[in-house]
Amino acid sequence: MQSNNSTEGDTFHIRKLEISDKEKGFIELLKQLTVCDSVTDEKFKERFEEITKYGDEHIICVIEDVKSGKIVATGSVFIEKKFVRNCGKAGHIEDVVVDSSTRGMQLGKKIVEYLANHAYSMGCYKVILDCTEGNRAFYEKCGFKKKEIQMVKYFV
């Protein structure tokens, strides 16, 4: 697993989420993706520890701008264990976002590749994700193809 990958002449470092990343702008970055209320340090620690217990079954990766110390990209993947496909596994990519100040630098592609490679290394027969029509071309460049439709039911 590539845990110490660097890009752009060591300006950006891709790795798994660390507890200290809350202080490096992780929550603010998620707010660029979707509704993300403020998270207290205590709640962040609780959720971080909960996710950590899943080990490699659920990972969140980040890209840190080494010069500024800020988290500029993130995404997650969790592994679903299934009965179909000979008790196969499927990876689900979620919450991919790149800071508006660093878009166009291939960081999103690096996040998606990292997550897809992780799913593959975990023995998944596929990795899937949902995206908006506006992001379709980006994910196609990452090797994904459109299949069927997405449905959602919110419990709010």
PDB file of C-alpha atoms in Angstrom:
ATOM      1  CA  MET A   1       0.000   0.000   0.000  1.00  0.00           C
ATOM      2  CA  GLN A   2       1.387   3.365  -0.913  1.00  0.00           C
ATOM      3  CA  SER A   3       1.443   5.259   2.381  1.00  0.00           C
ATOM      4  CA  ASN A   4       4.339   7.593   1.694  1.00  0.00           C
ATOM      5  CA  ASN A   5       3.659   8.805  -1.817  1.00  0.00           C
ATOM      6  CA  SER A   6       4.650  12.332  -2.690  1.00  0.00           C
ATOM      7  CA  THR A   7       3.863  14.369  -5.770  1.00  0.00           C
ATOM      8  CA  GLU A   8       4.816  17.680  -7.306  1.00  0.00           C
ATOM      9  CA  GLY A   9       8.414  17.593  -6.078  1.00  0.00           C
ATOM     10  CA  ASP A  10       7.447  16.614  -2.516  1.00  0.00           C
ATOM     11  CA  THR A  11       5.033  19.541  -2.173  1.00  0.00           C
ATOM     12  CA  PHE A  12       2.075  17.173  -1.696  1.00  0.00           C
ATOM     13  CA  HIS A  13       2.050  14.037   0.437  1.00  0.00           C
ATOM     14  CA  ILE A  14      -0.699  11.391   0.199  1.00  0.00           C
ATOM     15  CA  ARG A  15      -1.374   9.269   3.256  1.00  0.00           C
ATOM     16  CA  LYS A  16      -4.071   7.962   5.577  1.00  0.00           C
ATOM     17  CA  LEU A  17      -5.971  10.410   7.765  1.00  0.00           C
ATOM     18  CA  GLU A  18      -4.322  11.194  11.101  1.00  0.00           C
ATOM     19  CA  ILE A  19      -5.991  12.539  14.243  1.00  0.00           C
ATOM     20  CA  SER A  20      -4.031  15.798  13.902  1.00  0.00           C
ATOM     21  CA  ASP A  21      -5.558  16.480  10.457  1.00  0.00           C
ATOM     22  CA  LYS A  22      -8.570  18.190  12.017  1.00  0.00           C
ATOM     23  CA  GLU A  23      -6.222  21.047  12.895  1.00  0.00           C
ATOM     24  CA  LYS A  24      -4.914  21.070   9.325  1.00  0.00           C
ATOM     25  CA  GLY A  25      -8.262  21.991   7.770  1.00  0.00           C
ATOM     26  CA  PHE A  26      -9.786  18.557   7.136  1.00  0.00           C
ATOM     27  CA  ILE A  27     -13.332  19.549   8.190  1.00  0.00           C
ATOM     28  CA  GLU A  28     -13.152  22.852   6.280  1.00  0.00           C
ATOM     29  CA  LEU A  29     -12.158  20.881   3.187  1.00  0.00           C
ATOM     30  CA  LEU A  30     -15.199  18.602   3.545  1.00  0.00           C
ATOM     31  CA  LYS A  31     -17.389  21.717   3.688  1.00  0.00           C
ATOM     32  CA  GLN A  32     -16.353  22.384   0.056  1.00  0.00           C
ATOM     33  CA  LEU A  33     -18.021  19.068  -0.859  1.00  0.00           C
ATOM     34  CA  THR A  34     -21.293  18.975   1.032  1.00  0.00           C
ATOM     35  CA  VAL A  35     -23.109  19.882   4.222  1.00  0.00           C
ATOM     36  CA  CYS A  36     -20.626  19.416   7.032  1.00  0.00           C
ATOM     37  CA  ASP A  37     -21.380  21.053  10.327  1.00  0.00           C
ATOM     38  CA  SER A  38     -18.657  22.035  12.740  1.00  0.00           C
ATOM     39  CA  VAL A  39     -17.241  19.003  14.515  1.00  0.00           C
ATOM     40  CA  THR A  40     -15.940  19.312  18.057  1.00  0.00           C
ATOM     41  CA  ASP A  41     -12.528  17.895  18.876  1.00  0.00           C
ATOM     42  CA  GLU A  42     -14.249  15.258  21.028  1.00  0.00           C
ATOM     43  CA  LYS A  43     -16.629  14.151  18.250  1.00  0.00           C
ATOM     44  CA  PHE A  44     -13.778  14.102  15.736  1.00  0.00           C
ATOM     45  CA  LYS A  45     -11.713  11.898  18.041  1.00  0.00           C
ATOM     46  CA  GLU A  46     -14.661   9.533  18.635  1.00  0.00           C
ATOM     47  CA  ARG A  47     -15.373   9.130  14.913  1.00  0.00           C
ATOM     48  CA  PHE A  48     -11.674   8.834  14.045  1.00  0.00           C
ATOM     49  CA  GLU A  49     -11.237   6.031  16.608  1.00  0.00           C
ATOM     50  CA  GLU A  50     -14.398   4.296  15.379  1.00  0.00           C
ATOM     51  CA  ILE A  51     -13.201   4.310  11.759  1.00  0.00           C
ATOM     52  CA  THR A  52      -9.695   3.260  12.795  1.00  0.00           C
ATOM     53  CA  LYS A  53     -11.129   0.101  14.380  1.00  0.00           C
ATOM     54  CA  TYR A  54     -12.168  -1.057  10.895  1.00  0.00           C
ATOM     55  CA  GLY A  55      -8.512  -1.171   9.882  1.00  0.00           C
ATOM     56  CA  ASP A  56      -8.078  -1.512   6.135  1.00  0.00           C
ATOM     57  CA  GLU A  57     -11.823  -2.161   5.674  1.00  0.00           C
ATOM     58  CA  HIS A  58     -12.495   1.606   5.790  1.00  0.00           C
ATOM     59  CA  ILE A  59      -9.793   4.151   5.090  1.00  0.00           C
ATOM     60  CA  ILE A  60      -9.757   7.873   4.587  1.00  0.00           C
ATOM     61  CA  CYS A  61      -6.798   9.249   2.703  1.00  0.00           C
ATOM     62  CA  VAL A  62      -5.651  12.836   2.509  1.00  0.00           C
ATOM     63  CA  ILE A  63      -3.162  14.886   0.577  1.00  0.00           C
ATOM     64  CA  GLU A  64      -1.259  17.360   2.696  1.00  0.00           C
ATOM     65  CA  ASP A  65       0.428  20.419   1.247  1.00  0.00           C
ATOM     66  CA  VAL A  66       3.742  20.003   3.024  1.00  0.00           C
ATOM     67  CA  LYS A  67       4.667  23.668   2.665  1.00  0.00           C
ATOM     68  CA  SER A  68       1.479  25.050   4.233  1.00  0.00           C
ATOM     69  CA  GLY A  69       0.632  22.079   6.442  1.00  0.00           C
ATOM     70  CA  LYS A  70      -2.944  22.098   5.092  1.00  0.00           C
ATOM     71  CA  ILE A  71      -5.035  19.167   3.946  1.00  0.00           C
ATOM     72  CA  VAL A  72      -5.897  19.943   0.304  1.00  0.00           C
ATOM     73  CA  ALA A  73      -7.591  16.732  -0.859  1.00  0.00           C
ATOM     74  CA  THR A  74      -9.355  13.746   0.640  1.00  0.00           C
ATOM     75  CA  GLY A  75     -11.466  10.714  -0.144  1.00  0.00           C
ATOM     76  CA  SER A  76     -12.526   7.485   1.504  1.00  0.00           C
ATOM     77  CA  VAL A  77     -13.166   3.875   0.595  1.00  0.00           C
ATOM     78  CA  PHE A  78     -14.903   1.175   2.542  1.00  0.00           C
ATOM     79  CA  ILE A  79     -15.028  -2.506   1.728  1.00  0.00           C
ATOM     80  CA  GLU A  80     -18.392  -4.252   1.512  1.00  0.00           C
ATOM     81  CA  LYS A  81     -18.377  -8.009   2.092  1.00  0.00           C
ATOM     82  CA  LYS A  82     -20.958  -9.705  -0.107  1.00  0.00           C
ATOM     83  CA  PHE A  83     -22.476 -13.126  -0.759  1.00  0.00           C
ATOM     84  CA  VAL A  84     -22.573 -12.589  -4.530  1.00  0.00           C
ATOM     85  CA  ARG A  85     -19.542 -13.220  -6.707  1.00  0.00           C
ATOM     86  CA  ASN A  86     -18.400 -16.129  -4.563  1.00  0.00           C
ATOM     87  CA  CYS A  87     -18.563 -14.081  -1.360  1.00  0.00           C
ATOM     88  CA  GLY A  88     -16.735 -11.265  -3.096  1.00  0.00           C
ATOM     89  CA  LYS A  89     -15.934  -7.766  -1.907  1.00  0.00           C
ATOM     90  CA  ALA A  90     -16.783  -4.390  -3.412  1.00  0.00           C
ATOM     91  CA  GLY A  91     -15.086  -1.089  -2.671  1.00  0.00           C
ATOM     92  CA  HIS A  92     -17.188   2.053  -2.244  1.00  0.00           C
ATOM     93  CA  ILE A  93     -15.453   5.387  -2.834  1.00  0.00           C
ATOM     94  CA  GLU A  94     -16.977   8.371  -1.063  1.00  0.00           C
ATOM     95  CA  ASP A  95     -16.349  12.000  -0.166  1.00  0.00           C
ATOM     96  CA  VAL A  96     -13.694  12.878  -2.750  1.00  0.00           C
ATOM     97  CA  VAL A  97     -12.889  16.576  -2.645  1.00  0.00           C
ATOM     98  CA  VAL A  98      -9.964  18.781  -3.650  1.00  0.00           C
ATOM     99  CA  ASP A  99      -9.489  22.250  -2.190  1.00  0.00           C
ATOM    100  CA  SER A 100     -10.568  24.945  -4.635  1.00  0.00           C
ATOM    101  CA  SER A 101      -7.076  26.483  -4.494  1.00  0.00           C
ATOM    102  CA  THR A 102      -5.398  23.295  -5.778  1.00  0.00           C
ATOM    103  CA  ARG A 103      -7.869  22.017  -8.366  1.00  0.00           C
ATOM    104  CA  GLY A 104      -6.399  21.198 -11.755  1.00  0.00           C
ATOM    105  CA  MET A 105      -3.185  19.792 -10.243  1.00  0.00           C
ATOM    106  CA  GLN A 106      -4.187  16.107 -10.648  1.00  0.00           C
ATOM    107  CA  LEU A 107      -4.682  15.705  -6.870  1.00  0.00           C
ATOM    108  CA  GLY A 108      -8.201  14.335  -7.285  1.00  0.00           C
ATOM    109  CA  LYS A 109      -6.900  11.719  -9.687  1.00  0.00           C
ATOM    110  CA  LYS A 110      -4.213  10.753  -7.177  1.00  0.00           C
ATOM    111  CA  ILE A 111      -6.832  10.362  -4.429  1.00  0.00           C
ATOM    112  CA  VAL A 112      -9.073   8.188  -6.612  1.00  0.00           C
ATOM    113  CA  GLU A 113      -6.138   6.045  -7.767  1.00  0.00           C
ATOM    114  CA  TYR A 114      -4.979   5.582  -4.157  1.00  0.00           C
ATOM    115  CA  LEU A 115      -8.460   4.497  -3.068  1.00  0.00           C
ATOM    116  CA  ALA A 116      -9.044   2.219  -6.080  1.00  0.00           C
ATOM    117  CA  ASN A 117      -5.638   0.594  -5.599  1.00  0.00           C
ATOM    118  CA  HIS A 118      -6.475   0.008  -1.951  1.00  0.00           C
ATOM    119  CA  ALA A 119      -9.772  -1.680  -2.894  1.00  0.00           C
ATOM    120  CA  TYR A 120      -7.924  -3.854  -5.410  1.00  0.00           C
ATOM    121  CA  SER A 121      -5.293  -4.793  -2.814  1.00  0.00           C
ATOM    122  CA  MET A 122      -8.112  -5.818  -0.457  1.00  0.00           C
ATOM    123  CA  GLY A 123      -9.384  -8.316  -3.051  1.00  0.00           C
ATOM    124  CA  CYS A 124     -12.353  -6.325  -4.334  1.00  0.00           C
ATOM    125  CA  TYR A 125     -13.797  -7.407  -7.674  1.00  0.00           C
ATOM    126  CA  LYS A 126     -15.018  -3.838  -8.293  1.00  0.00           C
ATOM    127  CA  VAL A 127     -14.916  -0.334  -6.899  1.00  0.00           C
ATOM    128  CA  ILE A 128     -17.899   1.964  -7.312  1.00  0.00           C
ATOM    129  CA  LEU A 129     -18.851   5.549  -6.577  1.00  0.00           C
ATOM    130  CA  ASP A 130     -21.643   8.041  -7.106  1.00  0.00           C
ATOM    131  CA  CYS A 131     -21.051  11.423  -8.669  1.00  0.00           C
ATOM    132  CA  THR A 132     -22.831  14.322 -10.283  1.00  0.00           C
ATOM    133  CA  GLU A 133     -23.150  14.530 -14.036  1.00  0.00           C
ATOM    134  CA  GLY A 134     -20.735  17.476 -13.857  1.00  0.00           C
ATOM    135  CA  ASN A 135     -18.029  15.222 -12.401  1.00  0.00           C
ATOM    136  CA  ARG A 136     -18.617  12.356 -14.834  1.00  0.00           C
ATOM    137  CA  ALA A 137     -15.782  13.336 -17.214  1.00  0.00           C
ATOM    138  CA  PHE A 138     -13.319  13.507 -14.320  1.00  0.00           C
ATOM    139  CA  TYR A 139     -14.153   9.988 -13.141  1.00  0.00           C
ATOM    140  CA  GLU A 140     -14.065   8.671 -16.705  1.00  0.00           C
ATOM    141  CA  LYS A 141     -10.480   9.995 -16.910  1.00  0.00           C
ATOM    142  CA  CYS A 142      -9.822   7.958 -13.756  1.00  0.00           C
ATOM    143  CA  GLY A 143     -11.008   4.786 -15.536  1.00  0.00           C
ATOM    144  CA  PHE A 144     -14.611   4.641 -14.319  1.00  0.00           C
ATOM    145  CA  LYS A 145     -17.604   4.236 -16.599  1.00  0.00           C
ATOM    146  CA  LYS A 146     -21.259   5.105 -16.222  1.00  0.00           C
ATOM    147  CA  LYS A 147     -23.425   2.193 -15.120  1.00  0.00           C
ATOM    148  CA  GLU A 148     -27.087   2.381 -14.254  1.00  0.00           C
ATOM    149  CA  ILE A 149     -28.441   5.189 -12.059  1.00  0.00           C
ATOM    150  CA  GLN A 150     -28.175   6.382  -8.489  1.00  0.00           C
ATOM    151  CA  MET A 151     -31.159   6.556  -6.147  1.00  0.00           C
ATOM    152  CA  VAL A 152     -31.288   8.090  -2.681  1.00  0.00           C
ATOM    153  CA  LYS A 153     -33.692   8.413   0.220  1.00  0.00           C
ATOM    154  CA  TYR A 154     -32.729  10.835   2.968  1.00  0.00           C
ATOM    155  CA  PHE A 155     -33.917  10.417   6.533  1.00  0.00           C
ATOM    156  CA  VAL A 156     -34.043  14.038   7.668  1.00  0.00           C
TER     157      VAL A 156
END
